[in-house]
CSV table of C-alpha atoms and ligand atoms in Angstrom, one decimal:
chain,number,residue,atom,x,y,z
D,29,UNK,CA,16.8,-2.4,11.1
D,30,UNK,CA,15.9,-5.3,13.3
D,31,UNK,CA,18.5,-7.6,14.9
D,32,UNK,CA,16.9,-10.5,13.1
D,33,UNK,CA,17.4,-8.9,9.7
D,34,UNK,CA,20.9,-7.8,10.6
D,35,UNK,CA,21.8,-11.4,11.6
D,36,UNK,CA,20.2,-12.8,8.5
D,37,UNK,CA,22.2,-10.5,6.3
D,38,UNK,CA,25.4,-11.2,8.2
D,39,UNK,CA,24.8,-15.0,8.0
D,40,UNK,CA,24.0,-15.3,4.3
D,41,UNK,CA,25.6,-14.0,1.2
D,42,UNK,CA,23.8,-13.2,-1.9
D,43,UNK,CA,24.4,-11.8,-5.4
D,44,UNK,CA,21.6,-9.3,-4.7
D,45,UNK,CA,19.6,-7.2,-4.7
D,46,UNK,CA,17.4,-8.9,-2.1
D,47,UNK,CA,14.5,-7.9,0.1
D,48,UNK,CA,14.4,-9.3,3.7
D,49,UNK,CA,11.1,-9.0,5.6
D,50,UNK,CA,10.9,-9.6,9.3
D,51,UNK,CA,7.5,-11.2,10.2
D,52,UNK,CA,7.8,-10.0,13.8
D,53,UNK,CA,7.5,-6.5,12.6
D,54,UNK,CA,4.4,-7.4,10.6
D,55,UNK,CA,2.9,-9.0,13.7
D,56,UNK,CA,3.6,-5.9,15.8
D,57,UNK,CA,2.0,-3.7,13.1
D,58,UNK,CA,-1.1,-5.9,12.9
D,59,UNK,CA,-1.5,-5.8,16.7
D,60,UNK,CA,-0.9,-2.0,16.7
D,61,UNK,CA,-3.7,-1.5,14.2
D,62,UNK,CA,-6.0,-3.8,16.1
D,63,UNK,CA,-5.3,-1.8,19.3
D,64,UNK,CA,-5.5,1.7,17.7
D,65,UNK,CA,-8.8,1.0,16.1
D,66,UNK,CA,-10.4,-1.6,18.4
D,67,UNK,CA,-13.8,-1.6,16.8
D,68,UNK,CA,-12.5,-1.8,13.3
D,69,UNK,CA,-11.8,-4.9,11.3
D,70,UNK,CA,-8.4,-5.0,9.5
D,71,UNK,CA,-8.4,-6.0,5.8
D,72,UNK,CA,-4.8,-6.3,4.7
D,73,UNK,CA,-4.3,-4.9,1.2
D,74,UNK,CA,-2.7,-7.9,-0.4
D,75,UNK,CA,-1.1,-6.0,-3.2
D,76,UNK,CA,1.4,-4.3,-0.8
D,77,UNK,CA,3.2,-7.7,-0.3
D,78,UNK,CA,1.5,-11.0,-1.1
D,79,UNK,CA,4.4,-13.2,0.2
D,80,UNK,CA,2.7,-16.4,1.4
D,81,UNK,CA,4.5,-16.2,4.8
D,82,UNK,CA,2.9,-12.7,5.4
D,83,UNK,CA,-0.6,-13.9,4.3
D,84,UNK,CA,-0.2,-17.0,6.5
D,85,UNK,CA,0.8,-15.0,9.6
D,86,UNK,CA,-2.0,-12.4,9.1
D,87,UNK,CA,-4.6,-15.1,8.5
D,88,UNK,CA,-3.6,-16.8,11.8
D,89,UNK,CA,-3.8,-13.5,13.6
D,90,UNK,CA,-7.4,-13.1,12.4
D,91,UNK,CA,-6.9,-10.5,9.7
D,92,UNK,CA,-9.3,-10.1,6.8
D,93,UNK,CA,-8.0,-9.3,3.3
D,94,UNK,CA,-8.5,-6.8,0.5
D,95,UNK,CA,-7.9,-8.5,-2.8
D,96,UNK,CA,-7.7,-6.9,-6.2
D,97,UNK,CA,-7.8,-9.9,-8.5
D,98,UNK,CA,-8.8,-13.6,-8.6
D,99,UNK,CA,-5.1,-14.5,-8.1
D,100,UNK,CA,-4.9,-12.5,-4.9
D,101,UNK,CA,-8.2,-14.1,-3.7
D,102,UNK,CA,-6.7,-17.6,-4.3
D,103,UNK,CA,-3.4,-16.7,-2.6
D,104,UNK,CA,-5.4,-15.5,0.4
D,105,UNK,CA,-7.6,-18.7,0.5
D,106,UNK,CA,-4.4,-20.7,0.3
D,107,UNK,CA,-3.2,-18.9,3.4
D,108,UNK,CA,-6.2,-20.3,5.3
D,109,UNK,CA,-8.5,-17.3,5.2
D,110,UNK,CA,-12.2,-18.2,4.7
D,111,UNK,CA,-13.9,-16.4,1.8
D,112,UNK,CA,-16.1,-14.4,4.3
D,113,UNK,CA,-12.8,-12.7,5.3
D,114,UNK,CA,-12.1,-11.5,1.8
D,115,UNK,CA,-13.2,-8.3,0.1
D,116,UNK,CA,-12.8,-8.0,-3.7
D,117,UNK,CA,-11.9,-4.4,-3.4
D,118,UNK,CA,-11.0,-3.4,-7.0
D,119,UNK,CA,-13.7,-1.3,-8.7
D,120,UNK,CA,-12.5,-2.5,-12.1
D,121,UNK,CA,-13.2,-6.2,-12.6
D,122,UNK,CA,-14.0,-8.5,-15.6
D,123,UNK,CA,-17.4,-10.0,-15.2
D,124,UNK,CA,-16.0,-13.5,-15.4
D,125,UNK,CA,-13.5,-12.7,-12.6
D,126,UNK,CA,-16.5,-11.6,-10.5
D,127,UNK,CA,-18.1,-14.9,-11.3
D,128,UNK,CA,-14.9,-16.8,-10.3
D,129,UNK,CA,-14.7,-14.9,-7.0
D,130,UNK,CA,-18.3,-15.7,-6.3
D,131,UNK,CA,-17.7,-19.4,-7.1
D,132,UNK,CA,-14.8,-19.2,-4.6
D,133,UNK,CA,-17.3,-17.9,-1.9
D,134,UNK,CA,-16.5,-14.2,-2.0
D,135,UNK,CA,-19.6,-12.1,-1.2
D,136,UNK,CA,-18.2,-8.6,-0.8
D,137,UNK,CA,-17.4,-6.4,-3.7
D,138,UNK,CA,-16.3,-2.8,-4.4
D,139,UNK,CA,-18.1,-0.7,-7.1
D,140,UNK,CA,-18.0,2.9,-8.2
D,141,UNK,CA,-20.3,2.8,-11.2
D,142,UNK,CA,-23.7,1.5,-12.5
D,143,UNK,CA,-22.0,-0.8,-15.0
D,144,UNK,CA,-20.0,-2.6,-12.3
D,145,UNK,CA,-23.2,-3.0,-10.2
D,146,UNK,CA,-24.8,-4.6,-13.2
D,147,UNK,CA,-22.0,-7.1,-13.6
D,148,UNK,CA,-22.2,-8.1,-10.0
D,149,UNK,CA,-26.0,-8.4,-10.0
D,150,UNK,CA,-25.7,-10.8,-13.0
D,151,UNK,CA,-23.0,-13.2,-11.7
D,152,UNK,CA,-22.8,-12.7,-8.0
D,153,UNK,CA,-26.5,-12.3,-7.0
D,154,UNK,CA,-27.3,-11.3,-3.5
D,155,UNK,CA,-23.8,-10.1,-2.7
D,156,UNK,CA,-22.8,-7.1,-0.6
D,157,UNK,CA,-21.5,-4.1,-2.4
D,158,UNK,CA,-19.8,-1.0,-1.2
D,159,UNK,CA,-19.4,2.1,-3.3
D,160,UNK,CA,-16.1,4.0,-3.4
D,161,UNK,CA,-16.3,7.7,-3.3
D,162,UNK,CA,-13.7,10.1,-4.8
D,163,UNK,CA,-11.1,11.5,-2.4
D,164,UNK,CA,-8.5,13.9,-3.7
D,165,UNK,CA,-5.6,12.4,-1.8
D,166,UNK,CA,-4.4,15.8,-0.7
D,167,UNK,CA,-1.2,15.7,1.2
D,168,UNK,CA,-0.4,12.0,0.4
D,169,UNK,CA,3.0,11.2,-1.0
D,170,UNK,CA,1.4,8.6,-3.4
D,171,UNK,CA,-2.0,10.0,-4.2
D,172,UNK,CA,-4.6,7.7,-5.7
D,173,UNK,CA,-7.0,10.4,-6.6
D,174,UNK,CA,-8.9,10.5,-9.9
D,175,UNK,CA,-8.9,6.9,-11.0
D,176,UNK,CA,-11.2,5.4,-8.4
D,177,UNK,CA,-14.4,6.4,-6.9
D,178,UNK,CA,-17.4,8.5,-7.9
D,179,UNK,CA,-18.9,11.6,-6.4
D,180,UNK,CA,-21.1,11.2,-3.3
D,181,UNK,CA,-24.1,12.1,-5.3
D,182,UNK,CA,-23.5,9.4,-7.8
D,183,UNK,CA,-22.7,6.9,-5.0
D,184,UNK,CA,-26.3,7.4,-3.8
D,185,UNK,CA,-27.7,6.4,-7.2
D,186,UNK,CA,-25.2,3.5,-7.7
D,187,UNK,CA,-26.1,2.0,-4.3
D,188,UNK,CA,-29.8,2.6,-5.0
D,189,UNK,CA,-29.4,0.7,-8.2
D,190,UNK,CA,-27.6,-2.2,-6.4
D,191,UNK,CA,-30.5,-2.4,-3.9
D,192,UNK,CA,-33.0,-2.5,-6.7
D,193,UNK,CA,-31.1,-5.3,-8.5
D,194,UNK,CA,-31.2,-7.5,-5.4
D,195,UNK,CA,-27.7,-6.8,-4.1
D,196,UNK,CA,-27.1,-5.7,-0.5
D,197,UNK,CA,-26.2,-2.0,-0.5
D,198,UNK,CA,-23.7,-2.5,2.2
D,199,UNK,CA,-21.7,0.7,2.6
D,200,UNK,CA,-19.1,3.1,1.3
D,201,UNK,CA,-15.3,3.2,0.9
D,202,UNK,CA,-12.7,5.8,0.2
D,203,UNK,CA,-8.9,6.0,0.2
D,204,UNK,CA,-7.2,9.2,1.4
D,205,UNK,CA,-4.0,8.5,-0.7
D,206,UNK,CA,-1.1,6.2,0.1
D,207,UNK,CA,1.6,7.4,2.6
D,208,UNK,CA,-0.8,9.9,4.0
D,209,UNK,CA,1.1,11.8,6.8
D,210,UNK,CA,-2.0,13.7,8.0
D,211,UNK,CA,-4.4,11.9,10.3
D,212,UNK,CA,-7.0,14.6,9.6
D,213,UNK,CA,-7.1,13.7,6.0
D,214,UNK,CA,-10.0,11.3,6.7
D,215,UNK,CA,-12.2,14.1,8.0
D,216,UNK,CA,-13.6,15.4,4.6
D,217,UNK,CA,-14.4,11.9,3.3
D,218,UNK,CA,-16.1,11.0,6.6
D,219,UNK,CA,-18.3,14.1,6.3
D,220,UNK,CA,-19.2,13.2,2.7
D,221,UNK,CA,-19.9,9.6,3.7
D,222,UNK,CA,-22.3,10.6,6.5
D,223,UNK,CA,-24.3,12.7,4.0
D,224,UNK,CA,-24.6,9.6,1.7
D,225,UNK,CA,-25.7,7.4,4.6
D,226,UNK,CA,-28.3,10.0,5.5
D,227,UNK,CA,-29.6,10.5,2.0
D,228,UNK,CA,-29.9,6.7,1.4
D,229,UNK,CA,-31.6,6.3,4.8
D,230,UNK,CA,-34.2,8.8,3.7
D,231,UNK,CA,-34.8,6.6,0.6
D,232,UNK,CA,-35.3,3.6,2.8
D,233,UNK,CA,-31.8,2.0,2.4
D,234,UNK,CA,-29.7,1.5,5.5
D,235,UNK,CA,-26.0,1.3,4.8
D,236,UNK,CA,-24.1,-0.5,7.5
D,237,UNK,CA,-20.4,-0.4,6.7
D,238,UNK,CA,-17.8,2.2,6.2
D,239,UNK,CA,-14.4,1.2,4.7
D,240,UNK,CA,-11.8,3.7,5.7
D,241,UNK,CA,-9.2,2.4,3.2
D,242,UNK,CA,-5.5,2.5,3.6
D,243,UNK,CA,-3.1,5.4,3.6
D,244,UNK,CA,-1.4,4.7,7.0
D,245,UNK,CA,2.2,5.7,6.4
D,246,UNK,CA,5.5,4.0,7.1
D,247,UNK,CA,8.6,5.9,8.1
D,248,UNK,CA,10.9,6.8,5.3
D,249,UNK,CA,13.2,9.9,5.8
D,250,UNK,CA,10.7,12.0,7.7
D,251,UNK,CA,9.0,10.9,10.9
D,252,UNK,CA,5.3,10.2,10.7
D,253,UNK,CA,2.6,10.0,13.3
D,254,UNK,CA,2.0,6.6,14.9
D,255,UNK,CA,-1.2,4.5,14.3
D,256,UNK,CA,-2.5,5.6,17.7
D,257,UNK,CA,-2.7,9.2,16.5
D,258,UNK,CA,-4.6,7.9,13.4
D,259,UNK,CA,-7.0,5.9,15.5
D,260,UNK,CA,-7.8,8.7,17.8
D,261,UNK,CA,-8.2,11.4,15.1
D,262,UNK,CA,-10.3,9.1,12.9
D,263,UNK,CA,-12.5,8.0,15.8
D,264,UNK,CA,-13.1,11.7,16.8
D,265,UNK,CA,-14.1,12.5,13.2
D,266,UNK,CA,-16.5,9.4,13.1
D,267,UNK,CA,-18.1,10.7,16.3
D,268,UNK,CA,-18.5,14.1,14.9
D,269,UNK,CA,-20.1,13.1,11.7
D,270,UNK,CA,-22.1,9.9,12.7
D,271,UNK,CA,-22.9,10.8,16.3
D,272,UNK,CA,-23.8,7.7,18.3
D,273,UNK,CA,-24.7,5.8,15.1
D,274,UNK,CA,-21.2,4.9,14.0
D,275,UNK,CA,-21.5,2.1,11.4
D,276,UNK,CA,-19.3,-1.0,11.3
D,277,UNK,CA,-15.9,0.2,10.1
D,278,UNK,CA,-13.0,-1.5,8.3
D,279,UNK,CA,-9.5,-0.4,7.3
D,280,UNK,CA,-7.3,-1.7,4.5
D,281,UNK,CA,-3.7,-1.0,5.5
D,282,UNK,CA,-1.0,-2.1,3.0
D,283,UNK,CA,2.1,0.1,3.4
D,284,UNK,CA,1.5,0.6,7.1
D,285,UNK,CA,1.3,-3.1,7.6
D,286,UNK,CA,4.5,-4.2,5.9
D,287,UNK,CA,6.5,-1.2,4.8
D,288,UNK,CA,8.8,-0.9,7.8
D,289,UNK,CA,9.2,-4.7,8.0
D,290,UNK,CA,11.4,-4.9,5.0
D,291,UNK,CA,14.9,-3.9,4.0
D,292,UNK,CA,16.6,-4.2,0.6
D,293,UNK,CA,20.3,-5.0,0.5
D,294,UNK,CA,21.7,-3.6,-2.8
D,295,UNK,CA,25.1,-3.0,-4.3
D,296,UNK,CA,26.8,0.0,-5.9
D,297,UNK,CA,27.6,-1.0,-9.5
D,298,UNK,CA,29.2,2.3,-10.7
D,299,UNK,CA,30.1,5.7,-9.5
D,300,UNK,CA,30.9,8.3,-12.2
D,301,UNK,CA,30.6,11.9,-13.2
D,302,UNK,CA,29.2,13.4,-16.4
D,303,UNK,CA,32.0,15.9,-16.7
D,304,UNK,CA,35.1,16.9,-14.8
D,305,UNK,CA,33.4,20.1,-13.5
D,306,UNK,CA,30.1,18.5,-12.5
D,307,UNK,CA,30.1,18.3,-8.7
D,308,UNK,CA,27.4,15.6,-8.7
D,309,UNK,CA,28.4,12.0,-8.7
D,310,UNK,CA,26.1,9.5,-10.4
D,311,UNK,CA,25.7,6.4,-8.2
D,312,UNK,CA,24.3,3.4,-10.0
D,313,UNK,CA,22.8,0.7,-7.9
D,314,UNK,CA,21.9,-2.9,-8.9
D,315,UNK,CA,18.2,-2.0,-8.1
D,316,UNK,CA,16.1,0.6,-9.8
D,317,UNK,CA,12.6,1.4,-11.0
D,318,UNK,CA,12.2,-1.9,-12.9
D,319,UNK,CA,13.4,-4.4,-10.2
D,320,UNK,CA,11.7,-3.1,-7.1
D,321,UNK,CA,11.8,0.6,-6.6
D,322,UNK,CA,9.0,1.7,-8.9
D,323,UNK,CA,7.6,4.0,-6.2
D,324,UNK,CA,10.5,6.4,-6.8
D,325,UNK,CA,8.5,7.4,-9.9
D,326,UNK,CA,8.5,11.2,-10.0
D,327,UNK,CA,10.7,10.9,-6.9
D,328,UNK,CA,7.5,10.4,-4.9
D,329,UNK,CA,8.8,7.9,-2.3
D,330,UNK,CA,12.3,8.9,-0.9
D,331,UNK,CA,13.7,5.8,0.7
D,332,UNK,CA,16.4,6.0,3.4
D,333,UNK,CA,19.6,4.6,1.9
D,334,UNK,CA,22.1,3.5,4.6
D,335,UNK,CA,25.8,2.8,3.9
D,336,UNK,CA,28.8,1.7,6.1
D,337,UNK,CA,30.2,5.2,5.7
D,338,UNK,CA,27.4,7.4,6.9
D,339,UNK,CA,29.6,9.2,9.4
D,340,UNK,CA,31.7,10.6,6.6
D,341,UNK,CA,31.4,13.8,4.6
D,342,UNK,CA,28.4,13.7,2.3
D,343,UNK,CA,28.0,15.1,-1.2
D,344,UNK,CA,25.0,15.3,-3.6
D,345,UNK,CA,24.5,12.4,-5.9
D,346,UNK,CA,22.1,11.3,-8.6
D,347,UNK,CA,21.0,7.8,-7.8
D,348,UNK,CA,20.1,5.5,-10.7
D,349,UNK,CA,19.2,1.9,-11.4
D,350,UNK,CA,21.1,-0.6,-13.5
D,351,UNK,CA,18.9,-0.9,-16.6
D,352,UNK,CA,19.3,0.6,-20.1
D,353,UNK,CA,16.2,2.8,-19.8
D,354,UNK,CA,16.9,6.4,-19.1
D,355,UNK,CA,13.8,6.7,-16.9
D,356,UNK,CA,15.5,4.3,-14.5
D,357,UNK,CA,16.8,7.2,-12.4
D,358,UNK,CA,15.6,7.3,-8.8
D,359,UNK,CA,16.7,10.7,-7.5
D,360,UNK,CA,17.9,13.5,-9.7
D,361,UNK,CA,15.6,16.6,-9.3
D,362,UNK,CA,16.4,16.5,-5.7
D,363,UNK,CA,19.9,15.0,-5.4
D,364,UNK,CA,20.5,12.5,-2.7
D,365,UNK,CA,23.3,13.0,-0.1
D,366,UNK,CA,25.7,10.0,0.0
D,367,UNK,CA,29.1,9.7,1.6
D,368,UNK,CA,32.1,10.7,-0.5
D,369,UNK,CA,33.9,7.5,0.6
D,370,UNK,CA,31.2,5.3,-0.9
D,371,UNK,CA,32.9,2.9,-3.4
D,372,UNK,CA,31.9,0.6,-6.2
D,373,UNK,CA,31.0,-2.8,-4.9
D,374,UNK,CA,29.8,-1.5,-1.5
D,375,UNK,CA,26.5,-2.8,-0.1
D,376,UNK,CA,23.8,-0.3,0.7
D,377,UNK,CA,20.6,-0.9,2.7
D,378,UNK,CA,17.4,0.6,1.5
D,379,UNK,CA,14.9,0.9,4.4
D,380,UNK,CA,11.1,0.8,4.5
D,381,UNK,CA,10.9,-1.4,1.5
D,382,UNK,CA,8.6,-4.1,2.7
D,383,UNK,CA,5.6,-2.7,0.7
D,384,UNK,CA,5.2,-2.2,-3.1
D,385,UNK,CA,8.6,-3.5,-4.1
D,386,UNK,CA,8.5,-7.2,-5.0
D,387,UNK,CA,5.1,-6.8,-6.7
D,388,UNK,CA,6.2,-3.8,-8.7
D,389,UNK,CA,9.3,-5.5,-10.1
D,390,UNK,CA,9.2,-6.3,-13.9
D,391,UNK,CA,9.5,-9.9,-15.0
D,392,UNK,CA,12.9,-9.4,-16.5
D,393,UNK,CA,13.5,-6.1,-18.2
D,394,UNK,CA,17.1,-6.2,-19.6
D,395,UNK,CA,17.4,-9.7,-18.2
D,396,UNK,CA,17.4,-8.4,-14.6
D,397,UNK,CA,15.3,-10.9,-12.5
D,398,UNK,CA,12.4,-9.8,-10.3
D,399,UNK,CA,13.5,-8.8,-6.8
D,400,UNK,CA,14.4,-11.7,-4.6
D,401,UNK,CA,12.5,-11.9,-1.3
D,402,UNK,CA,13.3,-13.6,2.0
D,403,UNK,CA,10.7,-13.6,4.7
D,404,UNK,CA,12.1,-14.5,8.1
J,511,PLP,C1,-3.7,0.0,-2.4
J,511,PLP,C2,-5.0,0.0,-1.6
J,511,PLP,C3,-5.0,-0.1,-0.2
J,511,PLP,C4,-3.7,0.0,0.6
J,511,PLP,O1,-3.2,1.3,0.6
J,511,PLP,P1,-2.0,1.7,1.6
J,511,PLP,O2,-1.8,3.2,1.3
J,511,PLP,O3,-0.8,0.9,1.1
J,511,PLP,O4,-2.3,1.4,3.0
J,511,PLP,C5,-6.2,-0.1,0.4
J,511,PLP,N1,-7.3,-0.2,-0.2
J,511,PLP,C6,-7.4,-0.2,-1.6
J,511,PLP,C7,-8.7,-0.3,-2.2
J,511,PLP,C8,-6.2,-0.1,-2.3
J,511,PLP,O5,-6.3,0.0,-3.6
């Protein structure tokens, strides 16, 4: 936790839970990405955390933005980014939203199918499109596999169709899965991408851009490699597959940009047992799957939970949220070790929660409000 967050929490009281994001960490992360991949433009994935202060800061630092909807495009424009710095990166868009984005000045769109190309050709003529290819997300803690992308073979024909319809067949994209702890995970997709570039070149279409997606991890319980290691490994793989004809590259970090910048302060509401013999305590917090911690789904993301008693004896606990839905259990299959001295009413700190928390909170399930957020 940064000193600024520590001081903010000490200075203010709140009937939480609340997320506090330190902009200095976001700034450091942006600069680290820019340094680790010096020839690559950064498109921040807005969905990770669209707080206006974060978008303002990144716009000032020169970042570009990956938006998934017209609302995200408008938020990004409001932060001062010009439309030529925005990519409409969702492969699933209503035709009228494509038209709105086009009217707002956006000229860069993701596709992974003929039908999406046709929509763009109709309402955003002349725009640049990049085709997303499938990537299995192997090794990622939050894989994004089947839903997005098409096979490299299909990408060739999708981009050929775009070219024929008067669009600019601009490039390819892929996403190696979110929270990807292995820098070598980019290798396979880069190899497949190079083959698509080659095949299209033989058909007279020169692609010029390669979108390396997100996937850069943030630290939860286990250490992860730093962005420098990602930069070096990805650059080596680019050299290997594209030789001295490396295309323009972009990255779309979300989690890696804001994850470690945020901390949630939450409170223990209840500690109980299911029977007198059951060794496991149930620890119910005032935050759960419906008001900020959706990524604990299937126990995929395991957040560090810090308490004031972490030097004490620990014992296994089931950790659950406050709502009346029985899926609102965060960690049960693999119980979470928490101090035996933890008491009802104690505050806990949940680290690495700057990404995918506020945006994943429900509007008011059971009357619990969306997660409060303070950006400092
Ligand atoms: C969600 C998303 C990202 C961000 O992914 P992270 O793993 O958070 O970095 C980037 N690009 C696209 C297209 C996405 O959908």
